[in-house]
Coordinates of C-alpha atoms in Angstrom, one line a residue:
M225 CA -102.0 -162.0 -112.9
S226 CA -101.3 -165.7 -113.8
Q227 CA -100.0 -166.7 -117.2
Q228 CA -103.2 -168.6 -118.0
R229 CA -105.4 -165.7 -117.0
L230 CA -103.3 -163.3 -119.0
N231 CA -103.6 -165.6 -122.1
D232 CA -107.3 -165.8 -121.7
L233 CA -107.5 -162.0 -121.4
I234 CA -105.5 -161.5 -124.5
R235 CA -107.7 -163.9 -126.5
A236 CA -110.9 -162.3 -125.2
A237 CA -109.5 -158.8 -126.1
S238 CA -108.5 -160.0 -129.6
A239 CA -111.9 -161.5 -130.2
R240 CA -113.5 -158.2 -129.1
G241 CA -111.3 -156.2 -131.4
I242 CA -109.6 -154.4 -128.5
L243 CA -106.2 -155.9 -129.4
P244 CA -105.1 -156.9 -132.9
H245 CA -105.5 -160.5 -133.9
H246 CA -102.7 -162.9 -133.0
A247 CA -101.5 -160.3 -130.3
Q248 CA -98.9 -161.7 -128.0
Q249 CA -97.4 -160.6 -124.7
E250 CA -94.4 -158.4 -125.0
D251 CA -95.0 -157.7 -128.7
I252 CA -92.2 -155.2 -129.4
T253 CA -92.3 -153.6 -132.9
R254 CA -89.3 -151.2 -132.6
P255 CA -85.8 -151.6 -131.1
W256 CA -85.4 -149.7 -127.9
P257 CA -82.5 -147.5 -129.2
I258 CA -84.9 -146.1 -131.9
V259 CA -87.6 -145.6 -129.3
L260 CA -85.1 -143.8 -127.1
M261 CA -83.9 -141.5 -129.8
S262 CA -87.5 -140.8 -130.9
A263 CA -88.3 -139.8 -127.3
L264 CA -85.3 -137.5 -127.0
G265 CA -86.2 -135.8 -130.3
A266 CA -89.8 -135.4 -129.2
W267 CA -88.9 -133.8 -125.9
L268 CA -86.4 -131.4 -127.6
V269 CA -89.2 -130.2 -129.8
A270 CA -92.1 -130.3 -127.3
I271 CA -90.4 -128.5 -124.3
P272 CA -89.4 -125.3 -126.2
F273 CA -92.8 -125.2 -127.9
A274 CA -94.6 -125.5 -124.5
V275 CA -92.4 -122.9 -122.9
L276 CA -93.1 -120.5 -125.8
V277 CA -96.8 -120.9 -125.4
I278 CA -96.8 -120.5 -121.7
V279 CA -94.6 -117.4 -121.9
Q280 CA -96.8 -115.9 -124.6
A281 CA -99.9 -116.5 -122.4
G282 CA -98.1 -114.8 -119.5
N283 CA -100.3 -113.5 -116.7
A284 CA -103.5 -114.6 -118.4
L285 CA -102.8 -118.1 -117.1
N286 CA -103.4 -116.9 -113.5
H287 CA -106.7 -115.3 -114.3
G288 CA -109.7 -116.5 -116.3
P289 CA -110.1 -119.6 -118.4
M290 CA -106.9 -119.3 -120.5
A291 CA -105.1 -122.1 -118.6
Y292 CA -108.2 -124.4 -119.0
F293 CA -108.3 -123.6 -122.7
L294 CA -104.7 -124.2 -123.3
G295 CA -104.8 -127.4 -121.2
A296 CA -107.7 -128.7 -123.3
V297 CA -105.8 -127.9 -126.5
F298 CA -102.6 -129.7 -125.4
L299 CA -104.7 -132.6 -124.1
A300 CA -106.6 -132.9 -127.4
M301 CA -103.3 -132.8 -129.3
A302 CA -101.9 -135.6 -127.2
I303 CA -104.9 -137.8 -127.5
L304 CA -105.1 -137.3 -131.3
A305 CA -101.4 -138.1 -131.6
L306 CA -101.8 -141.3 -129.5
Q307 CA -104.7 -142.5 -131.7
I308 CA -102.8 -142.1 -135.0
A309 CA -99.2 -142.8 -134.0
Q310 CA -97.2 -145.9 -134.6
P311 CA -96.0 -147.6 -131.3
G312 CA -92.8 -146.1 -130.1
G313 CA -92.7 -143.5 -132.9
F314 CA -91.9 -139.8 -132.8
I315 CA -95.5 -138.7 -132.8
E316 CA -96.4 -141.0 -129.9
Q317 CA -93.5 -139.7 -127.9
M318 CA -94.6 -136.2 -128.6
A319 CA -97.9 -137.0 -126.8
L320 CA -96.3 -137.5 -123.4
P321 CA -94.9 -134.0 -122.9
S322 CA -98.1 -132.6 -124.3
M323 CA -100.1 -134.5 -121.8
L324 CA -97.8 -133.4 -118.9
V325 CA -98.2 -129.8 -120.0
A326 CA -101.9 -130.1 -120.1
S327 CA -101.9 -131.6 -116.6
Y328 CA -99.7 -128.8 -115.3
L329 CA -102.1 -126.1 -116.8
F330 CA -105.2 -127.8 -115.3
A331 CA -103.5 -128.2 -111.9
L332 CA -102.4 -124.5 -112.0
R333 CA -105.9 -123.3 -112.2
L334 CA -107.7 -126.0 -110.3
Y335 CA -105.7 -125.4 -107.1
Q336 CA -106.4 -121.7 -107.4
D337 CA -110.1 -122.0 -108.1
L338 CA -111.1 -124.9 -105.9
P339 CA -110.3 -126.2 -102.4
H340 CA -107.2 -128.4 -102.2
A341 CA -109.1 -131.7 -101.8
A342 CA -111.5 -130.9 -104.7
A343 CA -108.7 -130.0 -107.0
G344 CA -106.8 -133.2 -106.3
A345 CA -109.9 -135.3 -106.8
L346 CA -110.6 -133.7 -110.2
L347 CA -107.0 -134.2 -111.3
A348 CA -107.2 -137.9 -110.2
L349 CA -110.4 -138.3 -112.3
L350 CA -108.7 -136.6 -115.2
F351 CA -105.7 -138.9 -115.1
M352 CA -107.9 -142.0 -114.9
G353 CA -110.1 -140.8 -117.7
M354 CA -107.0 -140.3 -119.9
A355 CA -105.8 -143.8 -118.9
W356 CA -109.2 -145.2 -120.2
I357 CA -108.9 -143.3 -123.5
V358 CA -105.3 -144.0 -124.5
R359 CA -104.3 -147.5 -125.8
Q360 CA -100.6 -147.5 -124.8
Q361 CA -100.0 -149.7 -121.8
W362 CA -96.9 -147.8 -120.6
L363 CA -98.8 -144.6 -120.7
R364 CA -101.6 -146.1 -118.6
V365 CA -99.1 -147.1 -116.0
L366 CA -97.8 -143.6 -115.9
L367 CA -101.3 -142.1 -115.6
G368 CA -102.1 -144.5 -112.9
A369 CA -99.1 -143.3 -111.0
L370 CA -100.1 -139.7 -111.5
A371 CA -103.6 -140.4 -110.3
C372 CA -102.2 -142.0 -107.1
V373 CA -100.2 -138.9 -106.4
A374 CA -103.3 -136.8 -106.9
V375 CA -105.3 -139.0 -104.5
I376 CA -102.6 -138.9 -101.8
A377 CA -102.6 -135.1 -102.1
T378 CA -106.4 -135.1 -101.9
V379 CA -106.7 -137.2 -98.8
S380 CA -103.7 -135.5 -97.2
N381 CA -105.3 -132.1 -97.9
N382 CA -102.0 -130.4 -97.2
S383 CA -99.4 -129.5 -99.7
R384 CA -96.6 -130.2 -97.1
F385 CA -97.9 -133.7 -96.3
D386 CA -98.5 -133.6 -92.5
A387 CA -97.3 -136.9 -91.0
M388 CA -100.7 -138.3 -90.1
Q389 CA -102.4 -136.9 -93.1
L390 CA -99.7 -138.5 -95.3
W391 CA -100.3 -141.8 -93.5
G392 CA -104.0 -141.4 -94.2
G393 CA -103.5 -140.7 -97.8
L394 CA -101.2 -143.7 -98.2
Q395 CA -103.6 -146.1 -96.5
C396 CA -106.4 -144.8 -98.7
V397 CA -104.6 -145.4 -102.0
V398 CA -103.5 -148.9 -100.8
L399 CA -107.0 -149.8 -99.9
V400 CA -108.4 -148.5 -103.2
W401 CA -105.8 -150.6 -105.0
V402 CA -106.7 -153.6 -102.9
A403 CA -110.4 -153.3 -103.7
A404 CA -109.9 -152.7 -107.4
T405 CA -107.4 -155.6 -107.7
L406 CA -109.4 -158.1 -105.8
A407 CA -112.5 -157.2 -107.8
S408 CA -110.6 -157.6 -111.1
D409 CA -109.1 -161.0 -110.0
R410 CA -112.6 -162.3 -109.2
S411 CA -114.1 -161.1 -112.5
Q412 CA -114.7 -163.6 -115.2
V413 CA -112.4 -163.0 -118.3
S414 CA -114.6 -162.3 -121.3
G415 CA -114.8 -159.9 -124.2
A416 CA -117.4 -157.7 -122.4
N417 CA -115.0 -156.8 -119.6
A418 CA -111.6 -157.3 -121.3
S419 CA -111.1 -153.6 -122.0
R420 CA -111.8 -152.6 -118.4
M421 CA -109.5 -155.3 -117.1
I422 CA -106.7 -154.3 -119.3
V423 CA -106.9 -150.7 -118.4
L424 CA -107.3 -151.5 -114.7
E425 CA -104.3 -153.8 -114.6
S426 CA -102.0 -151.3 -116.2
A427 CA -103.1 -148.2 -114.3
A428 CA -103.2 -150.2 -111.0
G429 CA -99.5 -151.2 -111.5
G430 CA -98.4 -147.6 -111.7
W431 CA -100.8 -146.7 -108.8
I432 CA -99.3 -149.2 -106.4
V433 CA -95.7 -148.5 -107.3
V434 CA -96.2 -144.8 -106.2
A435 CA -98.0 -146.1 -103.0
L436 CA -95.0 -148.3 -102.2
L437 CA -92.6 -145.4 -102.7
G438 CA -94.8 -143.3 -100.4
L439 CA -94.7 -146.0 -97.7
A440 CA -90.9 -146.2 -98.0
Y441 CA -90.7 -142.4 -97.8
A442 CA -93.0 -142.1 -94.8
S443 CA -91.1 -144.8 -92.9
G444 CA -88.0 -142.7 -93.0
K445 CA -84.4 -143.8 -93.2
T446 CA -83.6 -147.5 -93.2
F447 CA -80.8 -149.4 -91.5
I448 CA -77.2 -148.7 -92.8
V449 CA -78.5 -147.0 -96.0
G450 CA -79.9 -144.2 -93.8
A451 CA -76.4 -143.2 -92.6
G452 CA -75.8 -141.2 -95.8
M453 CA -79.3 -139.8 -96.3
G454 CA -79.5 -137.0 -93.9
S455 CA -82.9 -136.2 -92.2
W456 CA -85.1 -136.3 -95.2
A457 CA -88.1 -138.1 -93.6
G458 CA -87.3 -138.9 -90.0
D459 CA -89.7 -136.4 -88.5
R460 CA -92.7 -137.9 -90.3
H461 CA -91.8 -141.4 -89.2
G462 CA -91.6 -140.3 -85.6
E463 CA -95.0 -138.7 -85.6
I464 CA -96.6 -141.8 -87.2
V465 CA -95.2 -144.3 -84.7
S466 CA -96.4 -142.2 -81.8
H467 CA -100.1 -142.6 -82.6
P468 CA -102.0 -145.8 -81.8
L469 CA -104.2 -145.8 -84.8
P470 CA -101.5 -146.6 -87.4
A471 CA -100.4 -149.6 -85.4
V472 CA -103.9 -151.0 -85.2
V473 CA -104.5 -150.5 -88.9
S474 CA -101.1 -152.1 -89.7
L475 CA -101.9 -155.1 -87.6
A476 CA -105.3 -155.5 -89.2
M477 CA -103.7 -155.4 -92.7
A478 CA -101.1 -158.0 -91.7
V479 CA -103.8 -160.3 -90.4
A480 CA -105.8 -159.8 -93.6
A481 CA -102.7 -160.6 -95.7
G482 CA -102.2 -163.9 -93.8
A483 CA -105.9 -164.8 -94.2
L484 CA -105.7 -164.1 -97.9
L485 CA -102.7 -166.4 -98.4
A486 CA -104.3 -169.1 -96.2
R487 CA -107.4 -169.0 -98.4
R488 CA -105.3 -169.1 -101.6
W489 CA -103.0 -171.9 -100.6
P490 CA -103.9 -174.6 -98.1
V491 CA -100.3 -175.1 -97.1
V492 CA -100.3 -171.7 -95.4
R493 CA -102.8 -173.1 -93.0
A494 CA -100.2 -175.3 -91.4
P495 CA -99.4 -174.4 -87.8
R496 CA -95.8 -173.4 -88.5
M497 CA -97.0 -171.1 -91.3
L498 CA -99.6 -169.5 -89.1
A499 CA -96.9 -169.0 -86.5
A500 CA -94.8 -167.2 -89.1
A501 CA -97.8 -165.0 -90.0
A502 CA -98.2 -164.2 -86.3
L503 CA -94.6 -163.1 -86.2
C504 CA -95.2 -160.9 -89.2
A505 CA -98.3 -159.4 -87.5
M506 CA -96.1 -158.6 -84.4
L507 CA -93.7 -156.7 -86.7
A508 CA -96.6 -154.9 -88.3
W509 CA -97.8 -153.8 -84.9
L510 CA -94.4 -152.4 -84.1
M511 CA -93.9 -150.8 -87.5
P512 CA -97.1 -149.0 -88.5
L513 CA -96.4 -148.9 -92.2
L514 CA -95.4 -152.6 -92.6
G515 CA -99.0 -154.0 -92.7
S516 CA -99.8 -152.1 -95.9
A517 CA -96.7 -153.6 -97.6
L518 CA -97.5 -157.1 -96.4
L519 CA -101.0 -156.9 -97.7
V520 CA -99.7 -155.8 -101.1
I521 CA -97.3 -158.7 -101.1
A522 CA -100.0 -161.1 -100.3
I523 CA -102.3 -159.9 -103.1
C524 CA -99.5 -159.8 -105.6
L525 CA -98.5 -163.4 -104.8
A526 CA -102.0 -164.6 -104.9
G527 CA -102.5 -163.0 -108.3
S528 CA -99.1 -164.0 -109.7
R529 CA -97.9 -160.4 -110.0
W530 CA -94.3 -161.3 -109.4
L531 CA -92.7 -158.0 -110.3
L532 CA -95.0 -156.0 -108.1
A533 CA -94.6 -158.6 -105.3
T534 CA -90.8 -158.0 -105.5
A535 CA -91.2 -154.3 -105.3
A536 CA -93.5 -154.7 -102.3
G537 CA -91.0 -157.0 -100.7
V538 CA -88.2 -154.4 -101.1
T539 CA -90.5 -151.8 -99.5
A540 CA -91.2 -154.1 -96.6
A541 CA -87.5 -154.7 -96.1
W542 CA -87.0 -150.9 -96.1
I543 CA -89.7 -150.5 -93.5
V544 CA -88.2 -153.2 -91.3
G545 CA -84.8 -151.5 -91.6
S546 CA -86.4 -148.2 -90.5
F547 CA -87.2 -149.8 -87.2
Y548 CA -83.6 -149.1 -86.2
Y549 CA -84.4 -145.3 -86.3
Q550 CA -87.7 -145.4 -84.4
L551 CA -87.5 -143.3 -81.3
N552 CA -90.4 -144.7 -79.4
M553 CA -88.4 -147.4 -77.6
P554 CA -84.7 -147.8 -76.5
L555 CA -82.2 -149.3 -78.9
A556 CA -81.6 -152.3 -76.6
T557 CA -85.3 -153.1 -76.6
K558 CA -85.5 -152.9 -80.4
G559 CA -82.5 -155.2 -80.7
L560 CA -84.0 -157.7 -78.3
V561 CA -87.3 -157.6 -80.3
M562 CA -85.5 -158.3 -83.6
V563 CA -83.4 -161.1 -82.0
V564 CA -86.5 -162.8 -80.6
I565 CA -88.5 -162.5 -83.9
G566 CA -85.5 -163.6 -85.9
A567 CA -85.0 -166.6 -83.7
G568 CA -88.6 -167.4 -84.0
F569 CA -88.4 -167.5 -87.8
G570 CA -85.2 -169.6 -87.6
V571 CA -87.0 -172.2 -85.4
L572 CA -90.0 -172.3 -87.7
G573 CA -87.7 -172.8 -90.7
W574 CA -85.9 -175.7 -88.9
M575 CA -89.3 -177.2 -88.0
D576 CA -90.5 -176.9 -91.6
R577 CA -87.4 -178.7 -92.9
R578 CA -87.6 -181.4 -90.2
G579 CA -91.3 -181.9 -90.8
R580 CA -90.8 -182.5 -94.5
G581 CA -88.1 -185.0 -93.7
E582 CA -85.4 -183.4 -95.9
R583 CA -82.0 -185.1 -95.8
P584 CA -78.7 -184.0 -97.4
V585 CA -78.2 -185.5 -100.8
S586 CA -74.6 -186.1 -100.1
V587 CA -72.0 -185.5 -97.4
A588 CA -70.0 -183.0 -99.4
P589 CA -72.7 -180.3 -99.8
A590 CA -73.5 -180.6 -96.1
A591 CA -69.9 -180.1 -95.2
T592 CA -69.5 -177.2 -97.6
L593 CA -72.6 -175.6 -96.1
K594 CA -71.3 -175.9 -92.6
S595 CA -67.9 -174.5 -93.6
G596 CA -69.6 -171.6 -95.3
I597 CA -71.7 -170.9 -92.2
L598 CA -68.6 -171.0 -90.0
V599 CA -66.6 -168.7 -92.3
T600 CA -69.5 -166.2 -92.5
L601 CA -69.8 -166.2 -88.8
L602 CA -66.1 -165.8 -88.3
A603 CA -65.9 -162.9 -90.8
T604 CA -68.9 -161.2 -89.1
L605 CA -67.2 -161.4 -85.8
I606 CA -63.9 -160.2 -87.1
I607 CA -65.4 -157.2 -89.0
G608 CA -67.8 -156.2 -86.2
N609 CA -65.3 -156.6 -83.4
G610 CA -62.6 -155.0 -85.5
A611 CA -64.7 -151.8 -85.8
I612 CA -65.4 -151.9 -82.1
W613 CA -61.7 -152.3 -81.3
Q614 CA -60.8 -149.3 -83.5
K615 CA -63.3 -147.1 -81.7
E616 CA -62.2 -148.3 -78.3
N617 CA -58.6 -147.7 -79.2
L618 CA -59.4 -144.2 -80.5
I619 CA -61.3 -143.4 -77.3
S620 CA -58.4 -144.6 -75.1
N621 CA -55.5 -143.2 -76.9
G622 CA -56.8 -140.4 -79.0
R623 CA -56.0 -136.8 -78.3
V624 CA -58.8 -134.8 -76.6
V625 CA -60.0 -132.0 -78.8
F626 CA -62.9 -129.6 -78.3
I627 CA -64.7 -128.1 -81.3
E628 CA -67.2 -125.3 -81.0
L629 CA -70.7 -126.0 -82.1
A630 CA -72.4 -123.7 -84.7
P631 CA -76.1 -122.7 -84.5
V632 CA -78.4 -125.2 -86.3
D633 CA -81.7 -124.4 -87.9
P634 CA -84.2 -124.5 -85.0
R635 CA -86.6 -126.8 -87.0
S636 CA -84.0 -129.5 -86.8
L637 CA -82.3 -128.8 -83.5
M638 CA -84.4 -131.3 -81.6
Q639 CA -85.7 -134.3 -83.5
G640 CA -87.1 -136.9 -81.2
D641 CA -84.3 -138.1 -78.9
Y642 CA -81.3 -136.8 -80.7
M643 CA -79.7 -133.4 -81.3
A644 CA -78.5 -132.3 -84.7
L645 CA -75.0 -130.8 -84.5
N646 CA -73.0 -128.6 -86.7
F647 CA -69.5 -127.2 -86.3
R648 CA -67.8 -123.9 -87.2
F649 CA -66.0 -124.8 -90.4
P650 CA -64.0 -122.5 -92.7
K651 CA -65.3 -122.3 -96.2
L652 CA -64.8 -125.7 -97.8
S653 CA -65.0 -127.2 -101.3
E654 CA -68.1 -129.3 -102.1
T655 CA -66.2 -132.6 -102.8
G656 CA -66.5 -135.5 -100.4
R657 CA -68.8 -136.4 -97.5
R658 CA -66.1 -135.8 -94.8
A659 CA -64.1 -132.7 -94.5
K660 CA -60.4 -132.7 -93.6
V661 CA -59.4 -129.5 -91.9
I662 CA -56.4 -128.0 -90.2
A663 CA -56.9 -126.7 -86.7
R664 CA -54.8 -125.0 -84.0
L665 CA -55.4 -125.9 -80.3
D666 CA -55.2 -123.5 -77.4
A667 CA -54.2 -124.3 -73.9
N668 CA -57.6 -125.8 -73.1
G669 CA -57.7 -128.1 -76.1
I670 CA -60.2 -126.0 -78.0
A671 CA -59.6 -126.3 -81.8
A672 CA -59.7 -123.2 -84.0
L673 CA -60.4 -124.5 -87.5
Q674 CA -58.1 -122.7 -89.9
R675 CA -58.5 -124.0 -93.4
E676 CA -59.2 -127.1 -95.5
A677 CA -56.4 -129.7 -95.5
N678 CA -54.1 -129.9 -98.5
D679 CA -50.7 -131.5 -99.2
Q680 CA -48.8 -128.9 -97.3
T681 CA -46.7 -129.9 -94.2
L682 CA -48.4 -129.1 -90.9
A683 CA -46.8 -126.6 -88.5
P684 CA -45.9 -127.8 -85.0
D685 CA -49.0 -126.3 -83.5
E686 CA -51.4 -127.6 -86.2
L687 CA -53.6 -130.7 -86.1
L688 CA -55.3 -132.6 -88.9
I689 CA -59.0 -133.4 -88.2
E690 CA -61.5 -135.3 -90.3
L691 CA -65.1 -134.4 -89.5
P692 CA -68.5 -135.0 -91.2
R693 CA -69.2 -132.1 -93.5
H694 CA -72.8 -131.8 -92.5
G695 CA -72.4 -132.1 -88.8
N696 CA -73.3 -135.0 -86.6
A697 CA -75.9 -136.2 -84.2
W698 CA -75.9 -136.7 -80.4
Y699 CA -78.4 -139.2 -79.1
F700 CA -79.7 -139.1 -75.5
K701 CA -82.3 -140.6 -73.3
E702 CA -85.9 -139.4 -73.6
G703 CA -86.7 -136.3 -71.5
E704 CA -83.1 -134.9 -71.4
A705 CA -83.5 -132.4 -74.2
Q706 CA -83.1 -129.4 -72.0
R707 CA -79.9 -130.8 -70.5
W708 CA -78.2 -131.2 -73.8
A709 CA -79.5 -128.0 -75.4
K710 CA -76.9 -126.1 -73.4
A711 CA -74.0 -127.8 -75.2
R712 CA -71.5 -125.4 -76.7
Y713 CA -68.6 -127.7 -77.6
G714 CA -68.2 -131.2 -79.0
E715 CA -65.6 -133.4 -77.3
F716 CA -63.6 -135.5 -79.7
R717 CA -60.8 -138.1 -79.7
V718 CA -58.5 -137.6 -82.6
D719 CA -55.7 -140.0 -83.7
G720 CA -52.5 -139.2 -85.7
D721 CA -54.3 -139.7 -89.1
G722 CA -57.0 -137.1 -88.2
R723 CA -59.8 -139.6 -87.6
A724 CA -62.1 -138.0 -85.1
L725 CA -64.8 -139.6 -82.9
L726 CA -67.4 -137.6 -81.0
V727 CA -67.5 -138.9 -77.4
N728 CA -69.3 -136.2 -75.4
L729 CA -70.7 -132.7 -75.4
R730 CA -69.4 -129.9 -73.1
G731 CA -70.9 -126.7 -71.8
E732 CA -69.8 -123.1 -72.3
N733 CA -66.9 -123.4 -69.9
L734 CA -66.1 -127.0 -71.0
E735 CA -68.0 -128.4 -68.1
K736 CA -69.4 -131.9 -68.5
M737 CA -73.1 -132.1 -69.3

């Protein structure tokens, strides 16, 4: 919220007795090293005690009311400690593990005694109730985050988070946050509602952070960063983009975000700003999770929640980067879309600068700027074309080597329009992302991987090969899965330093696919 509104809220809460008199923002009473050491000591005491109690209870936790009773005891201890403790002290830090143990015990029995959705809903209510009772702002943020997780689980109604159910849960928590935040922003600051506004602001912050993390997770891998992340969320993203409903909802949220900003700031109603909003709406249509992030950004900007706006902006950038891995359209089409939209933003930026009549202050900064642009462009061309030249040179001059493919878990054999690959490695150490191995080639060029590479001199019939430790992926056109499923060998080009590049797949008799 804005600084003026925050100051008004602090004064109203102080007058009501909710906050101490002369309370100020960021009133820190203890140095953070002391708080950290207190927290460490509290956890070292609380964890063994909680484990001892749970072990002593034994099988009784799975039957009858024992779990509820112990959960209530731990929760009462936590609330009492929070009421009497000094901020940042040892007793206050003891309350957090006690509260988490109580939550675990309640969840243990609720998910056994009630349907999945009902158990999640009760847990969410429990967390929000605790956020209302406690007076520590950081704990309210944490409880808001836990409540958001419980609501996502409730709406998803599936412990494994089916793709569309996960999407539904994320949209639900975002809309709940939108409604609560807009209602709070429109409320008049007064002593009567100061307590509610303080609790809501803190809990909503933790709530939306979890929602943003969920949006990033559901969107899958992002450009460049995703190269080292494996296949942790790609399947879910593929299922979401294949349904029309997420695209429609994303577009509606993007339009709502633009309308909110236009209402908040008249400058956004300018034609060039509306055109920029239209480009964002196009992106939201193509990326079904982007609209939610754009709506969060708009509300945070309108309410001067700069830190949350930054977090939402990072999430939006992640989602845009995940467009690279979407399998619902060819890569060339995706590239063309991004070029067109990027050019559109560039033109709008140029028009905005021209419309405001901006002129360079001096010749020197303009010359420096042009030089920087040229140097950046030249460096980009050199780096990009250098990598391409290296690959082309390896394909043209590298040695042809065939490596046998190993069976892959059937759940990840076919994922959209690419095939997950693995190779028959000897037993390797766990250091490094890429494995250097020694291989022998037969008359047909088939490599038999012998051992992990070391500093020993290679025999005349041995070859050094550097391969990805966790396999590779082979992309193909949609509808050709059966064709490539018969692959038995990977065809590589290997240079003298062992660098290997996968160029094709071969069948059982080395026939081309």
